[in-house]
Amino acid sequence: MSVSEPTILPSAVTAAHAARRTEIVSSLVAVGLALAVGAVLILAWGANPLTAYGALFDGAFGSWNSLAETLLRSIPLTFTGLAIAIAFRGGAFNLGAEGQLYLGATASAFVGLMLPGLPSLILIPAMMLTAMVVGALWSVLAGILKLRFGANELITTIMLNYIAIFLVAYLLRGPLQEAAGYLPQTERLAAAARFPNLIEGTRLHMGVLLALLAVVLTHVALWHTTWGFKLRVVGLNPRAALNAGINVTAITVSAFLLSGALAGVAGYMEVVGVQRRMIENLSPGFGYTGIIVALLGRTNPFGVLAAAILFAGLQVGGSTMQAASGVPSTLTTIVQALVVLFVIGRGAFDTLFARGKAV
């Protein structure tokens, strides 16, 4: 027996739209409460919250350059957020995006260095494809361990992160290290292996367009394909999916593969668009922040995009806030953590909304 996507009744569509509106409102409330608590902390520090938040906003969105920096920072966050959202939708917890990012980035840089004579039209896609394949293969290891041995992917993906990061560190201090041998990094990529800047005078590159395309394609895959329907069913109730004839194993493996491929692309974006080489400390934690981005975005691709821009703005504007108001930029990290706490507890918001409607 096989399963196909059922006909959706108008009442079900209305209910889905209402649920989505509730999700958006509860997410906004979570962010608002986090900022409110952050304002209290700023007051305790002895600074004016309005001045501090104004400087933060100005640093993130106040000029073309700051906006470009925010969008630039949002690119890897969007890809890692999508990677984790895909896994969540399939009922898997891929916390290994950081390691998949590092391996994908290293593999793409290796291809770029080994094939410097190829034209950009061939070399750049080849590097991206390599990053996707390596990230996918590293991710699916956790999927195989889960399906074959029942290993908890929360643990295996975190452990695989450490292995990947230390493996990359070894490569950058050994076989792949630049000829000068001073720093743990590769040689600089040839011009044919780099993304051109999208806006003159900024560092924003064409990867932002690919991130938007990835958001749209992920949305289509999740909500307008049979595979996406099966993935969501498996994520909601794997036993029911199995009884309905869905190949749960194949769907789970495909979720891990796609998730890892997206995380690998995140690393590739940093290599070809920002660093123009592979370096040891390529990521300040994009893979881990991607977990927060996916949660805040409710694992909805467009929600992930909005959350990625929000967190990128907090990170980029944090330094401006520190310079303008004297509030340490690490306070933005606390605000991010508060967002997570309120997001986790937003089930209470949903309950309150439901009670308000009932009254």
PDB file of N, CA and C in Angstrom, residues 7 9 26 53 70 77 93 103 135 144 176 188 191 201 204 214 254-255 277 287 321:
ATOM      1  N   THR A   7      -6.635  15.089  -0.604  1.00  0.00           N
ATOM      2  CA  THR A   7      -7.289  16.345  -0.944  1.00  0.00           C
ATOM      3  C   THR A   7      -7.481  17.170   0.314  1.00  0.00           C
ATOM      4  N   LEU A   9      -9.254  19.920   2.513  1.00  0.00           N
ATOM      5  CA  LEU A   9     -10.539  20.593   2.619  1.00  0.00           C
ATOM      6  C   LEU A   9     -10.344  22.075   2.928  1.00  0.00           C
ATOM      7  N   SER A  26       3.143  34.437  18.236  1.00  0.00           N
ATOM      8  CA  SER A  26       3.869  33.949  19.414  1.00  0.00           C
ATOM      9  C   SER A  26       5.370  34.137  19.257  1.00  0.00           C
ATOM     10  N   TYR A  53      19.476  50.255  21.961  1.00  0.00           N
ATOM     11  CA  TYR A  53      18.778  49.549  20.879  1.00  0.00           C
ATOM     12  C   TYR A  53      18.785  50.363  19.585  1.00  0.00           C
ATOM     13  N   THR A  70      24.745  42.816   7.446  1.00  0.00           N
ATOM     14  CA  THR A  70      23.714  41.978   8.073  1.00  0.00           C
ATOM     15  C   THR A  70      23.261  40.869   7.120  1.00  0.00           C
ATOM     16  N   LEU A  77      23.610  31.606   8.199  1.00  0.00           N
ATOM     17  CA  LEU A  77      22.563  31.309   9.176  1.00  0.00           C
ATOM     18  C   LEU A  77      21.304  30.778   8.491  1.00  0.00           C
ATOM     19  N   PHE A  93      16.855  15.158  14.829  1.00  0.00           N
ATOM     20  CA  PHE A  93      17.493  16.313  15.456  1.00  0.00           C
ATOM     21  C   PHE A  93      18.948  16.365  15.003  1.00  0.00           C
ATOM     22  N   LEU A 103      33.298  20.615   7.170  1.00  0.00           N
ATOM     23  CA  LEU A 103      33.772  19.653   6.171  1.00  0.00           C
ATOM     24  C   LEU A 103      33.387  20.084   4.764  1.00  0.00           C
ATOM     25  N   GLY A 135      28.949  17.317   2.978  1.00  0.00           N
ATOM     26  CA  GLY A 135      28.071  17.613   4.114  1.00  0.00           C
ATOM     27  C   GLY A 135      26.983  16.567   4.269  1.00  0.00           C
ATOM     28  N   ILE A 144      22.345   6.787   9.782  1.00  0.00           N
ATOM     29  CA  ILE A 144      22.570   5.334   9.753  1.00  0.00           C
ATOM     30  C   ILE A 144      22.698   4.776  11.165  1.00  0.00           C
ATOM     31  N   LEU A 176      46.841  20.564   3.955  1.00  0.00           N
ATOM     32  CA  LEU A 176      46.227  21.668   3.216  1.00  0.00           C
ATOM     33  C   LEU A 176      46.748  23.044   3.633  1.00  0.00           C
ATOM     34  N   ARG A 188      45.167  31.111  -0.878  1.00  0.00           N
ATOM     35  CA  ARG A 188      44.038  31.905  -1.323  1.00  0.00           C
ATOM     36  C   ARG A 188      43.510  31.343  -2.641  1.00  0.00           C
ATOM     37  N   ALA A 191      40.799  33.757  -8.595  1.00  0.00           N
ATOM     38  CA  ALA A 191      39.642  34.632  -8.829  1.00  0.00           C
ATOM     39  C   ALA A 191      38.464  33.855  -9.401  1.00  0.00           C
ATOM     40  N   GLY A 201      31.475  48.362  -3.199  1.00  0.00           N
ATOM     41  CA  GLY A 201      31.811  49.019  -1.940  1.00  0.00           C
ATOM     42  C   GLY A 201      31.396  48.248  -0.704  1.00  0.00           C
ATOM     43  N   LEU A 204      28.933  42.187   0.360  1.00  0.00           N
ATOM     44  CA  LEU A 204      27.794  41.314   0.043  1.00  0.00           C
ATOM     45  C   LEU A 204      27.999  40.650  -1.316  1.00  0.00           C
ATOM     46  N   ALA A 214      17.236  29.058  -2.113  1.00  0.00           N
ATOM     47  CA  ALA A 214      17.151  27.863  -1.263  1.00  0.00           C
ATOM     48  C   ALA A 214      15.908  27.902  -0.382  1.00  0.00           C
ATOM     49  N   SER A 254      16.832  10.466   3.604  1.00  0.00           N
ATOM     50  CA  SER A 254      16.810  11.622   2.697  1.00  0.00           C
ATOM     51  C   SER A 254      16.815  12.933   3.476  1.00  0.00           C
ATOM     52  N   ALA A 255      16.149  12.959   4.647  1.00  0.00           N
ATOM     53  CA  ALA A 255      16.148  14.174   5.469  1.00  0.00           C
ATOM     54  C   ALA A 255      17.553  14.484   5.967  1.00  0.00           C
ATOM     55  N   ARG A 277      39.293  31.555   1.071  1.00  0.00           N
ATOM     56  CA  ARG A 277      40.162  30.434   1.404  1.00  0.00           C
ATOM     57  C   ARG A 277      39.534  29.706   2.589  1.00  0.00           C
ATOM     58  N   GLY A 287      26.512  26.895  12.849  1.00  0.00           N
ATOM     59  CA  GLY A 287      25.734  25.659  12.952  1.00  0.00           C
ATOM     60  C   GLY A 287      24.879  25.617  14.198  1.00  0.00           C
ATOM     61  N   MET A 321      26.416  48.991  19.111  1.00  0.00           N
ATOM     62  CA  MET A 321      25.780  49.299  20.389  1.00  0.00           C
ATOM     63  C   MET A 321      26.833  49.501  21.475  1.00  0.00           C
TER      64      MET A 321
END
